[in-house]
Amino acid sequence: MPGRTAMLGLLEVLLLSCLGTPGGLAWRPSQPRLQFSFSELVRNGRVLSLPLRVGDLHSILLDEDGRRLYAAIKDHLVTTSLDNITHGVRKLYWPASPDRIEECEMAGKDRELDCANFLRVLHPYNHTHLYACGTGAFHPRCAFIPTALFLRGDRLLLLPGQTECGKGKCPYDPHQRTATAIIDGELYAGISSDFMSRDTAFFRSLSSRHVIRTEQYDFKWLQDARFVKVASVSESGNPEDDKVYVFFTERAQEAEGSAGSAGKVLYSRVARVCKVQWRPLPFLGLLPG
């Protein structure tokens, strides 16, 4: 069959090209425009050291327009110059309240590892503000933070009255996996939304529309989910067709009938919701993890 022969010939050429034979050049991974070793960075004074423990640093936000770099860490939001990270370092101190820390310790949590304000959500909200959330010693809080605030000094304090409730936006437990994104002014969050981390859910909040979430304690929706990523995808020129995708792993309900597998098999999943009118759509993939 001529068509089949031509297709096999094309496949052979592609394979030979990928293998680096005379028929073509081997594929090469893209290379960075500049490369520096760690010793070179230290020698040139381009390393910024922060006193952090494992788990203190959660996310880094790049603001190319404002030429700033933001880092969400334990009890602080840190920013520095994008052109020279060792200059112009500013810290916004945002601790959990003493009462919340005491309550957290009384619940049997560790003061250093649990009972602090671990920043777990950090996104640009608009050209002038960031939106950030922290665990608040198992009482999550969120805040709109003006970027101009960092021009006032190098040591700043965020007061409790400048924050709002973070339930449904940020996890209680700093050790739980979290995936969030601000899309068209709304916060989409895949989090564990209770003190015991038993209620894993996907939320939409932060707009004039009412807060909405997946069904609570319904294992047909989510079962001990661990969220990885939230992303918006435009599927056509019509904004009403846009979808929000959430990537996560969870214990596979369909595998619980297998001998010795109950509660042990993790599946990687992809799900989506409609952005304009929230309604869940079928899972796109079920992959053993």
Backbone as CSV, one residue per row, in Angstrom:
resi,resn,N_x,N_y,N_z,CA_x,CA_y,CA_z,C_x,C_y,C_z
1,MET,0.850,-1.191,0.000,0.000,0.000,0.000,0.881,1.234,0.000
2,PRO,0.783,2.088,-1.043,1.670,3.250,-1.149,1.569,4.183,0.042
3,GLY,0.335,4.408,0.538,0.171,5.335,1.661,0.878,4.843,2.898
4,ARG,0.717,3.515,3.174,1.356,2.934,4.359,2.871,2.964,4.225
5,THR,3.391,2.677,2.995,4.839,2.695,2.762,5.411,4.090,2.969
6,ALA,4.696,5.097,2.467,5.156,6.479,2.639,5.178,6.867,4.106
7,MET,4.148,6.438,4.861,4.088,6.769,6.284,5.240,6.118,7.045
8,LEU,5.550,4.848,6.726,6.662,4.172,7.388,7.990,4.836,7.049
9,GLY,8.122,5.287,5.789,9.345,5.982,5.402,9.525,7.271,6.167
10,LEU,8.425,8.019,6.361,8.483,9.268,7.120,8.862,8.986,8.569
11,LEU,8.270,7.931,9.155,8.579,7.567,10.534,10.050,7.211,10.680
12,GLU,10.603,6.484,9.705,12.015,6.101,9.750,12.913,7.329,9.720
13,VAL,12.584,8.301,8.863,13.376,9.530,8.783,13.354,10.268,10.112
14,LEU,12.161,10.346,10.741,12.049,11.045,12.023,12.871,10.346,13.095
15,LEU,12.829,9.014,13.132,13.595,8.273,14.129,15.086,8.445,13.916
16,LEU,15.530,8.393,12.674,16.948,8.576,12.381,17.406,9.967,12.779
17,SER,16.554,10.958,12.555,16.901,12.328,12.934,17.071,12.436,14.436
18,CYS,16.146,11.805,15.177,16.219,11.882,16.632,17.431,11.144,17.177
19,LEU,17.877,10.092,16.469,19.019,9.313,16.937,20.353,9.924,16.550
20,GLY,20.321,11.015,15.767,21.561,11.694,15.448,22.331,11.062,14.324
21,THR,21.677,10.352,13.427,22.338,9.744,12.276,22.583,10.807,11.228
22,PRO,23.345,10.493,10.171,23.611,11.482,9.134,22.360,12.066,8.507
23,GLY,21.200,11.399,8.690,19.975,11.924,8.106,19.477,13.177,8.783
24,GLY,20.052,13.586,9.914,19.565,14.774,10.605,20.357,15.017,11.859
25,LEU,20.062,16.113,12.548,20.744,16.481,13.781,19.978,15.950,14.977
26,ALA,20.698,15.523,16.002,20.053,15.031,17.215,19.350,16.176,17.936
27,TRP,18.225,15.835,18.597,17.508,16.828,19.397,18.354,17.218,20.593
28,ARG,18.407,18.484,20.889,19.166,18.980,22.035,18.251,19.790,22.933
29,PRO,18.345,19.575,24.242,17.527,20.388,25.144,17.949,21.847,25.066
30,SER,16.972,22.733,25.258,17.282,24.161,25.214,18.229,24.521,26.347
31,GLN,19.118,25.443,26.076,20.121,25.850,27.051,19.839,27.271,27.530
32,PRO,20.118,27.569,28.811,19.947,28.939,29.294,20.925,29.884,28.611
33,ARG,20.513,31.142,28.491,21.384,32.124,27.839,22.614,32.434,28.679
34,LEU,22.461,32.365,29.998,23.587,32.600,30.899,23.657,31.464,31.902
35,GLN,24.857,31.047,32.222,25.054,30.009,33.220,26.114,30.454,34.217
36,PHE,25.811,30.253,35.519,26.765,30.577,36.575,26.817,29.409,37.542
37,SER,27.998,29.066,37.977,28.123,28.079,39.038,27.835,28.767,40.368
38,PHE,27.551,27.962,41.392,27.262,28.539,42.701,28.463,29.321,43.228
39,SER,29.662,28.792,43.010,30.870,29.486,43.486,31.024,30.844,42.804
40,GLU,30.643,30.927,41.521,30.717,32.211,40.815,29.728,33.212,41.398
41,LEU,28.528,32.735,41.733,27.528,33.622,42.326,28.004,34.150,43.674
42,VAL,28.597,33.270,44.478,29.122,33.697,45.782,30.247,34.704,45.594
43,ARG,31.136,34.426,44.655,32.274,35.303,44.406,31.821,36.686,43.932
44,ASN,30.733,36.736,43.186,30.230,38.011,42.668,29.225,38.683,43.594
45,GLY,28.982,38.076,44.758,28.064,38.691,45.711,26.626,38.691,45.252
46,ARG,26.191,37.634,44.522,24.835,37.593,43.989,23.975,36.537,44.684
47,VAL,24.335,36.162,45.899,23.576,35.169,46.649,22.913,35.837,47.841
48,LEU,21.602,35.633,47.977,20.853,36.149,49.115,20.554,34.986,50.051
49,SER,21.048,35.065,51.280,20.843,33.997,52.255,19.733,34.385,53.221
50,LEU,18.802,33.465,53.434,17.721,33.668,54.388,17.745,32.515,55.389
51,PRO,17.514,32.800,56.686,17.520,31.737,57.701,16.241,30.906,57.612
52,LEU,16.252,29.863,56.792,15.052,29.073,56.553,15.268,27.616,56.931
53,ARG,14.180,26.989,57.360,14.161,25.548,57.543,13.429,24.920,56.359
54,VAL,13.544,23.596,56.262,12.813,22.885,55.219,11.317,23.119,55.419
55,GLY,10.632,23.547,54.389,9.197,23.798,54.476,8.834,25.243,54.728
56,ASP,9.821,26.079,55.120,9.523,27.493,55.375,9.203,28.233,54.080
57,LEU,9.966,27.967,53.033,9.767,28.639,51.747,8.753,27.862,50.922
58,HIS,7.718,28.560,50.459,6.685,27.878,49.680,6.672,28.295,48.224
59,SER,6.709,29.591,47.949,6.607,30.024,46.556,7.393,31.305,46.327
60,ILE,7.780,31.484,45.069,8.496,32.683,44.633,7.727,33.294,43.472
61,LEU,7.511,34.595,43.540,6.736,35.306,42.519,7.627,36.323,41.829
62,LEU,7.656,36.260,40.517,8.476,37.159,39.709,7.611,38.286,39.161
63,ASP,7.985,39.531,39.453,7.296,40.713,38.919,8.257,41.427,37.974
64,GLU,8.178,41.067,36.698,9.113,41.641,35.728,8.840,43.119,35.479
65,ASP,7.572,43.523,35.510,7.246,44.936,35.279,7.801,45.818,36.394
66,GLY,7.636,45.363,37.635,8.135,46.134,38.766,9.568,45.820,39.130
67,ARG,10.187,44.871,38.411,11.569,44.453,38.653,11.773,44.016,40.104
68,ARG,10.818,43.233,40.613,10.899,42.737,41.985,10.713,41.220,42.003
69,LEU,11.257,40.625,43.063,11.105,39.206,43.322,10.483,39.064,44.707
70,TYR,9.416,38.278,44.839,8.732,38.079,46.114,8.852,36.617,46.535
71,ALA,9.069,36.399,47.832,9.179,35.044,48.370,8.243,34.904,49.563
72,ALA,7.401,33.875,49.538,6.468,33.599,50.631,7.109,32.585,51.568
73,ILE,7.391,33.005,52.796,8.068,32.136,53.751,7.327,32.169,55.087
74,LYS,7.879,31.521,56.069,7.283,31.478,57.399,7.277,32.868,58.026
75,ASP,6.091,33.368,58.361,5.890,34.640,59.073,6.315,35.875,58.292
76,HIS,6.744,35.734,57.045,7.235,36.884,56.287,6.877,36.781,54.807
77,LEU,6.689,37.944,54.215,6.709,38.082,52.762,7.929,38.930,52.449
78,VAL,8.863,38.360,51.709,10.142,39.010,51.437,10.177,39.441,49.979
79,THR,10.709,40.630,49.722,10.892,41.086,48.352,12.279,41.690,48.189
80,THR,12.793,41.585,46.984,14.107,42.143,46.685,14.158,42.552,45.221
81,SER,15.201,43.269,44.866,15.352,43.735,43.492,15.639,42.569,42.559
82,LEU,14.987,42.565,41.427,15.222,41.523,40.441,16.585,41.680,39.774
83,ASP,17.105,42.899,39.751,18.383,43.162,39.099,19.572,42.800,39.982
84,ASN,19.391,42.914,41.297,20.445,42.533,42.237,19.771,42.099,43.531
85,ILE,19.632,40.798,43.725,18.816,40.309,44.832,19.421,40.569,46.205
86,THR,20.675,40.979,46.265,21.278,41.267,47.563,21.041,42.705,48.000
87,HIS,20.443,43.529,47.136,20.194,44.931,47.460,18.690,45.177,47.547
88,GLY,18.320,46.089,48.411,16.919,46.487,48.516,16.006,45.412,49.055
89,VAL,16.506,44.579,49.971,15.678,43.526,50.556,14.675,44.148,51.529
90,ARG,13.409,43.794,51.366,12.342,44.284,52.239,11.592,43.087,52.808
91,LYS,11.227,43.179,54.094,10.503,42.093,54.751,9.215,42.625,55.372
92,LEU,8.112,41.967,55.042,6.830,42.254,55.677,6.580,41.163,56.716
93,TYR,6.589,41.554,57.982,6.399,40.605,59.076,4.905,40.373,59.264
94,TRP,4.500,39.115,59.154,3.085,38.758,59.243,2.957,37.519,60.127
95,PRO,3.016,37.677,61.437,2.972,36.520,62.330,1.537,36.099,62.638
96,ALA,1.396,34.894,63.144,0.117,34.480,63.714,-0.055,35.187,65.054
97,SER,-1.286,35.404,65.466,-1.521,36.097,66.731,-1.113,35.199,67.898
98,PRO,-0.692,35.795,69.020,-0.293,34.989,70.188,-1.393,34.040,70.656
99,ASP,-2.657,34.488,70.597,-3.763,33.622,71.022,-3.867,32.383,70.137
100,ARG,-3.714,32.583,68.827,-3.803,31.453,67.903,-2.624,30.496,68.088
101,ILE,-1.455,31.037,68.358,-0.281,30.188,68.598,-0.496,29.335,69.846
102,GLU,-1.040,29.956,70.895,-1.302,29.220,72.135,-2.337,28.118,71.905
103,GLU,-3.412,28.432,71.178,-4.435,27.429,70.873,-3.842,26.275,70.064
104,CYS,-2.977,26.618,69.133,-2.339,25.610,68.288,-1.483,24.660,69.125
105,GLU,-0.721,25.208,70.051,0.119,24.373,70.920,-0.728,23.506,71.839
106,MET,-1.839,24.058,72.329,-2.725,23.293,73.209,-3.373,22.126,72.465
107,ALA,-3.470,22.250,71.141,-4.031,21.163,70.329,-2.989,20.097,70.011
108,GLY,-1.777,20.256,70.557,-0.743,19.242,70.380,0.177,19.466,69.201
109,LYS,0.129,20.654,68.618,0.978,20.951,67.469,2.320,21.517,67.923
110,ASP,3.314,21.411,67.045,4.657,21.896,67.338,4.747,23.400,67.096
111,ARG,5.325,24.127,68.042,5.370,25.590,67.945,6.147,26.060,66.718
112,GLU,7.267,25.425,66.429,8.108,25.872,65.323,7.645,25.340,63.970
113,LEU,7.185,24.104,63.945,6.866,23.454,62.673,5.417,23.625,62.244
114,ASP,4.532,23.948,63.188,3.102,24.039,62.875,2.474,25.372,63.267
115,CYS,2.832,25.869,64.456,2.110,26.994,65.054,2.738,28.334,64.688
116,ALA,2.739,28.626,63.416,3.235,29.902,62.902,2.400,30.246,61.679
117,ASN,2.718,31.344,61.038,1.986,31.732,59.832,2.826,31.377,58.606
118,PHE,2.608,30.189,58.084,3.321,29.739,56.894,2.558,30.219,55.666
119,LEU,3.170,31.124,54.904,2.503,31.658,53.715,2.434,30.578,52.636
120,ARG,1.225,30.274,52.206,1.009,29.192,51.250,0.294,29.639,49.979
121,VAL,-0.134,30.877,49.909,-0.779,31.421,48.707,-0.136,32.765,48.405
122,LEU,0.313,32.953,47.177,0.905,34.228,46.760,0.677,34.411,45.264
123,HIS,-0.095,35.453,44.919,-0.410,35.720,43.515,-0.488,37.223,43.274
124,PRO,-0.181,37.676,42.070,-0.493,39.065,41.720,-2.005,39.191,41.550
125,TYR,-2.595,40.220,42.168,-4.041,40.429,42.022,-4.337,41.432,40.911
126,ASN,-3.567,42.518,40.896,-3.640,43.502,39.812,-2.286,44.200,39.732
127,HIS,-2.227,45.351,39.087,-0.940,46.037,38.912,-0.422,46.655,40.210
128,THR,-1.274,46.774,41.211,-0.863,47.462,42.444,-0.887,46.573,43.687
129,HIS,-1.507,45.413,43.618,-1.675,44.589,44.816,-1.313,43.122,44.566
130,LEU,-0.836,42.498,45.638,-0.669,41.050,45.700,-1.782,40.480,46.572
131,TYR,-2.073,39.210,46.388,-2.990,38.528,47.299,-2.239,37.357,47.906
132,ALA,-2.203,37.321,49.235,-1.424,36.301,49.937,-2.236,35.721,51.083
133,CYS,-1.965,34.465,51.397,-2.625,33.794,52.516,-1.602,32.975,53.290
134,GLY,-1.834,32.883,54.603,-0.978,32.080,55.461,-1.799,31.193,56.370
135,THR,-1.165,30.167,56.915,-1.877,29.191,57.743,-2.278,29.752,59.104
136,GLY,-1.609,30.798,59.577,-2.028,31.484,60.802,-2.132,30.610,62.025
137,ALA,-1.199,29.666,62.208,-1.239,28.735,63.341,-2.562,27.971,63.348
138,PHE,-2.885,27.367,62.200,-4.100,26.584,61.997,-5.374,27.439,62.056
139,HIS,-5.245,28.726,61.756,-6.384,29.633,61.559,-6.037,30.521,60.366
140,PRO,-6.232,30.033,59.140,-5.732,30.734,57.949,-6.297,32.135,57.784
141,ARG,-5.408,33.039,57.344,-5.776,34.431,57.085,-5.212,34.839,55.724
142,CYS,-5.892,35.801,55.091,-5.474,36.301,53.782,-5.447,37.821,53.804
143,ALA,-4.769,38.410,52.813,-4.674,39.872,52.759,-4.362,40.335,51.345
144,PHE,-4.937,41.487,50.998,-4.511,42.230,49.813,-3.341,43.111,50.241
145,ILE,-2.212,42.961,49.595,-1.003,43.678,50.006,-0.572,44.619,48.891
146,PRO,-0.606,45.933,49.134,-0.141,46.873,48.100,1.367,46.769,47.920
147,THR,1.813,46.670,46.699,3.256,46.562,46.453,3.986,47.834,46.862
148,ALA,3.275,48.978,46.862,3.897,50.236,47.279,4.257,50.222,48.756
149,LEU,3.668,49.298,49.514,3.968,49.195,50.943,5.451,48.972,51.188
150,PHE,6.104,48.255,50.290,7.510,47.910,50.489,8.448,49.088,50.256
151,LEU,7.921,50.200,49.766,8.738,51.400,49.591,8.884,52.186,50.891
152,ARG,8.125,51.817,51.907,8.107,52.588,53.154,9.244,52.227,54.102
153,GLY,9.898,51.127,53.875,10.993,50.738,54.766,11.368,49.297,54.544
154,ASP,12.374,48.841,55.293,12.844,47.472,55.110,12.266,46.513,56.133
155,ARG,11.602,47.030,57.186,10.977,46.164,58.186,9.551,46.649,58.408
156,LEU,8.606,45.864,57.915,7.205,46.252,57.928,6.388,45.209,58.673
157,LEU,5.201,45.623,59.149,4.340,44.738,59.930,2.931,44.759,59.357
158,LEU,2.353,43.572,59.170,0.960,43.462,58.751,0.122,43.172,59.988
159,LEU,-0.820,44.048,60.283,-1.638,43.933,61.484,-2.837,43.022,61.241
160,PRO,-3.370,42.388,62.303,-4.524,41.486,62.136,-5.722,42.158,61.476
161,GLY,-5.933,43.445,61.754,-7.064,44.152,61.162,-6.944,44.354,59.664
162,GLN,-5.764,44.108,59.119,-5.540,44.251,57.678,-5.721,42.933,56.927
163,THR,-6.188,41.911,57.632,-6.345,40.590,57.022,-7.810,40.163,57.037
164,GLU,-8.103,39.077,56.324,-9.455,38.526,56.275,-9.391,37.016,56.440
165,CYS,-10.538,36.410,56.698,-10.599,34.962,56.901,-10.087,34.225,55.670
166,GLY,-9.266,33.212,55.901,-8.686,32.459,54.800,-9.276,31.077,54.606
167,LYS,-10.387,30.781,55.263,-11.008,29.459,55.111,-11.486,29.282,53.674
168,GLY,-11.161,28.168,53.092,-11.516,27.908,51.708,-10.537,28.504,50.714
169,LYS,-9.487,29.144,51.223,-8.476,29.755,50.360,-7.080,29.221,50.646
170,CYS,-6.865,28.826,51.895,-5.537,28.410,52.353,-5.707,27.237,53.310
171,PRO,-4.806,26.270,53.318,-4.938,25.144,54.248,-4.671,25.569,55.690
172,TYR,-5.166,24.782,56.615,-4.856,24.977,58.029,-3.448,24.457,58.324
173,ASP,-3.154,23.301,57.757,-1.903,22.594,58.037,-0.840,23.001,57.013
174,PRO,0.304,23.524,57.462,1.338,23.946,56.511,1.975,22.799,55.737
175,HIS,1.763,21.567,56.190,2.386,20.419,55.539,1.508,19.815,54.442
176,GLN,0.310,20.345,54.264,-0.587,19.835,53.232,-0.280,20.462,51.875
177,ARG,-0.377,19.658,50.812,-0.161,20.153,49.463,-1.295,21.098,49.068
178,THR,-0.931,22.180,48.378,-1.888,23.213,47.994,-1.642,23.624,46.554
179,ALA,-2.719,23.858,45.823,-2.605,24.383,44.460,-3.630,25.494,44.291
180,THR,-3.172,26.685,43.915,-4.071,27.829,43.776,-3.715,28.634,42.534
181,ALA,-4.683,29.415,42.079,-4.456,30.336,40.962,-5.528,31.414,41.009
182,ILE,-5.142,32.641,40.695,-6.120,33.712,40.521,-6.370,33.852,39.026
183,ILE,-7.617,33.650,38.638,-8.022,33.674,37.235,-9.182,34.644,37.085
184,ASP,-8.968,35.702,36.321,-9.999,36.732,36.125,-10.529,37.256,37.455
185,GLY,-9.624,37.491,38.394,-10.000,38.083,39.675,-10.607,37.127,40.673
186,GLU,-10.659,35.837,40.350,-11.220,34.850,41.270,-10.134,33.862,41.681
187,LEU,-10.188,33.460,42.952,-9.208,32.512,43.475,-9.762,31.097,43.372
188,TYR,-9.052,30.257,42.650,-9.366,28.830,42.591,-8.337,28.118,43.461
189,ALA,-8.823,27.309,44.399,-7.919,26.702,45.378,-8.258,25.241,45.600
190,GLY,-7.267,24.385,45.452,-7.375,22.989,45.843,-6.631,22.820,47.152
191,ILE,-7.369,22.596,48.236,-6.771,22.609,49.574,-7.455,21.592,50.484
192,SER,-6.838,21.349,51.634,-7.528,20.700,52.747,-8.091,21.829,53.596
193,SER,-9.394,21.792,53.849,-10.061,22.994,54.361,-10.564,22.873,55.790
194,ASP,-9.963,21.970,56.579,-10.351,21.892,57.980,-9.124,21.591,58.840
195,PHE,-9.305,21.668,60.142,-8.202,21.523,61.090,-7.540,20.157,60.980
196,MET,-8.346,19.112,60.775,-7.822,17.746,60.746,-7.365,17.314,59.352
197,SER,-7.488,18.195,58.369,-7.086,17.909,56.981,-7.836,16.719,56.393
198,ARG,-9.092,16.557,56.796,-9.919,15.474,56.259,-10.801,15.941,55.102
199,ASP,-11.059,17.232,55.047,-11.961,17.780,54.034,-11.147,18.403,52.907
200,THR,-10.784,17.606,51.916,-10.081,18.147,50.754,-11.123,18.591,49.733
201,ALA,-10.923,19.780,49.170,-11.948,20.352,48.299,-11.323,21.312,47.302
202,PHE,-12.101,21.622,46.278,-11.719,22.599,45.265,-12.697,23.757,45.370
203,PHE,-12.156,24.974,45.603,-12.965,26.161,45.879,-12.823,27.204,44.777
204,ARG,-13.870,28.025,44.650,-13.785,29.276,43.895,-14.288,30.386,44.805
205,SER,-13.493,31.448,44.957,-13.861,32.545,45.854,-13.236,33.844,45.352
206,LEU,-13.355,34.872,46.165,-12.672,36.151,45.941,-13.293,36.964,44.801
207,SER,-14.597,36.964,44.694,-15.240,37.805,43.686,-16.643,38.142,44.162
208,SER,-17.387,38.871,43.330,-18.759,39.218,43.680,-19.674,37.996,43.626
209,ARG,-19.247,36.948,42.925,-20.039,35.722,42.901,-19.864,34.973,44.222
210,HIS,-20.852,34.175,44.577,-20.789,33.487,45.854,-19.704,32.418,45.838
211,VAL,-19.178,32.124,47.018,-18.159,31.078,47.157,-18.792,29.728,46.828
212,ILE,-18.064,28.922,46.089,-18.579,27.603,45.724,-17.454,26.586,45.846
213,ARG,-17.829,25.346,46.125,-16.836,24.305,46.360,-17.384,22.951,45.927
214,THR,-16.498,21.950,45.865,-16.939,20.582,45.633,-17.673,20.078,46.871
215,GLU,-18.453,19.019,46.694,-19.273,18.499,47.784,-18.403,18.076,48.968
216,GLN,-18.874,18.409,50.162,-18.110,18.105,51.371,-18.282,16.644,51.779
217,TYR,-17.156,16.009,52.098,-17.121,14.624,52.589,-17.825,13.652,51.633
218,ASP,-17.787,13.938,50.356,-18.344,13.031,49.357,-17.178,12.404,48.597
219,PHE,-16.855,11.156,48.922,-15.686,10.506,48.350,-15.847,10.191,46.866
220,LYS,-17.060,10.349,46.345,-17.233,10.184,44.903,-16.655,11.383,44.151
221,TRP,-16.489,12.506,44.860,-15.870,13.698,44.265,-14.360,13.658,44.469
222,LEU,-13.958,13.661,45.736,-12.534,13.674,46.069,-12.302,12.774,47.269
223,GLN,-11.204,12.039,47.238,-10.876,11.164,48.356,-9.413,11.347,48.732
224,ASP,-9.203,12.092,49.821,-7.843,12.339,50.313,-6.955,12.885,49.197
225,ALA,-7.463,13.911,48.503,-6.750,14.471,47.348,-5.521,15.254,47.787
226,ARG,-4.488,15.215,46.951,-3.290,16.029,47.124,-3.126,16.838,45.836
227,PHE,-3.322,18.133,45.959,-3.394,18.984,44.773,-2.004,19.387,44.293
228,VAL,-1.876,19.521,42.980,-0.586,19.799,42.355,-0.589,21.125,41.605
229,LYS,-1.617,21.369,40.785,-1.608,22.545,39.917,-3.025,22.914,39.515
230,VAL,-3.263,24.233,39.377,-4.513,24.762,38.834,-4.156,25.624,37.633
231,ALA,-4.874,25.445,36.526,-4.556,26.205,35.313,-5.818,26.497,34.524
232,SER,-5.840,27.668,33.879,-6.948,28.059,33.009,-6.589,27.739,31.563
233,VAL,-7.557,27.203,30.822,-7.336,26.842,29.424,-8.463,27.423,28.577
234,SER,-8.096,28.200,27.559,-9.073,28.734,26.610,-9.248,27.726,25.488
235,GLU,-10.470,27.266,25.308,-10.715,26.219,24.324,-11.260,26.754,23.007
236,SER,-11.656,28.031,22.978,-12.153,28.626,21.739,-12.091,30.138,21.892
237,GLY,-12.596,30.851,20.900,-12.636,32.305,20.986,-13.739,32.813,21.885
238,ASN,-14.598,31.923,22.349,-15.711,32.289,23.219,-15.307,32.087,24.677
239,PRO,-15.242,33.168,25.481,-14.831,33.026,26.887,-15.723,32.085,27.688
240,GLU,-16.962,31.909,27.268,-17.868,31.027,28.001,-17.456,29.560,27.884
241,ASP,-16.572,29.262,26.943,-16.088,27.885,26.794,-14.841,27.601,27.631
242,ASP,-14.281,28.624,28.282,-13.038,28.442,29.031,-13.243,27.486,30.201
243,LYS,-12.216,26.710,30.477,-12.257,25.739,31.570,-11.098,25.988,32.535
244,VAL,-11.296,25.591,33.774,-10.230,25.595,34.773,-9.898,24.138,35.086
245,TYR,-8.645,23.785,34.899,-8.189,22.410,35.112,-7.474,22.316,36.458
246,VAL,-7.686,21.205,37.145,-6.992,20.960,38.409,-6.324,19.586,38.326
247,PHE,-5.043,19.557,38.676,-4.236,18.336,38.644,-3.995,17.891,40.090
248,PHE,-4.207,16.612,40.366,-4.073,16.140,41.744,-3.890,14.629,41.761
249,THR,-3.555,14.117,42.928,-3.544,12.676,43.161,-4.548,12.370,44.258
250,GLU,-5.057,11.152,44.260,-5.961,10.733,45.334,-5.959,9.221,45.449
251,ARG,-6.446,8.741,46.585,-6.586,7.304,46.779,-7.679,6.788,45.845
252,ALA,-7.375,5.733,45.134,-8.276,5.257,44.086,-9.401,4.422,44.670
253,GLN,-10.623,4.935,44.560,-11.776,4.200,45.046,-11.993,2.926,44.235
254,GLU,-11.704,2.999,42.924,-11.955,1.859,42.053,-11.000,0.695,42.318
255,ALA,-9.914,0.950,43.076,-8.945,-0.114,43.363,-9.152,-0.735,44.734
256,GLU,-10.126,-0.233,45.500,-10.270,-0.687,46.878,-10.773,-2.119,46.980
257,GLY,-11.371,-2.633,45.907,-11.839,-4.010,45.950,-10.734,-5.022,45.736
258,SER,-9.580,-4.559,45.259,-8.470,-5.473,44.995,-7.820,-5.919,46.297
259,ALA,-7.380,-7.136,46.344,-6.776,-7.685,47.560,-5.521,-6.918,47.935
260,GLY,-5.469,-6.458,49.175,-4.285,-5.783,49.686,-4.056,-4.388,49.161
261,SER,-5.020,-3.832,48.412,-4.793,-2.517,47.809,-5.634,-1.415,48.432
262,ALA,-6.495,-1.759,49.378,-7.422,-0.779,49.929,-6.680,0.418,50.507
263,GLY,-6.985,1.584,49.964,-6.410,2.821,50.482,-4.962,3.040,50.154
264,LYS,-4.356,2.160,49.339,-2.923,2.274,49.089,-2.583,2.749,47.680
265,VAL,-3.502,2.567,46.743,-3.220,2.913,45.355,-3.520,4.387,45.120
266,LEU,-2.520,5.123,44.644,-2.702,6.531,44.308,-2.840,6.673,42.803
267,TYR,-3.801,7.480,42.397,-3.987,7.766,40.983,-3.712,9.243,40.733
268,SER,-3.052,9.518,39.627,-2.891,10.899,39.173,-4.107,11.248,38.327
269,ARG,-4.730,12.371,38.641,-5.975,12.710,37.965,-5.935,14.140,37.428
270,VAL,-6.764,14.360,36.418,-6.989,15.692,35.879,-8.491,15.902,35.815
271,ALA,-8.977,16.985,36.418,-10.397,17.309,36.375,-10.552,18.746,35.896
272,ARG,-11.773,19.121,35.547,-11.988,20.486,35.079,-13.379,20.965,35.461
273,VAL,-13.515,22.280,35.565,-14.805,22.923,35.801,-14.968,24.045,34.786
274,CYS,-16.209,24.403,34.510,-16.476,25.537,33.635,-16.183,26.824,34.393
275,LYS,-15.511,27.761,33.752,-15.119,28.994,34.430,-16.289,29.961,34.586
276,VAL,-17.126,30.089,33.569,-18.220,31.059,33.617,-19.343,30.559,34.505
277,GLN,-19.807,29.358,34.264,-20.837,28.754,35.103,-20.256,27.479,35.693
278,TRP,-19.947,27.559,36.990,-19.278,26.437,37.653,-20.124,25.178,37.533
279,ARG,-19.614,24.206,36.858,-20.193,22.863,36.857,-19.065,21.885,36.566
280,PRO,-19.019,20.812,37.325,-17.934,19.849,37.128,-18.108,19.093,35.832
281,LEU,-16.996,18.789,35.207,-16.981,17.987,33.991,-16.255,16.684,34.280
282,PRO,-16.415,15.673,33.443,-15.803,14.364,33.739,-14.287,14.449,33.869
283,PHE,-13.732,13.521,34.672,-12.283,13.415,34.771,-11.697,13.173,33.389
284,LEU,-10.567,13.810,33.126,-9.932,13.663,31.824,-8.948,12.508,31.796
285,GLY,-8.458,12.109,32.952,-7.472,11.035,32.944,-7.421,10.332,34.282
286,LEU,-7.190,9.041,34.269,-7.031,8.247,35.475,-5.748,7.450,35.317
287,LEU,-4.690,7.926,35.933,-3.374,7.318,35.738,-2.839,6.810,37.065
288,PRO,-2.460,5.541,37.180,-1.902,5.047,38.440,-0.665,5.836,38.815
289,GLY,-0.572,6.259,40.090,0.570,7.035,40.525,1.543,6.188,41.311
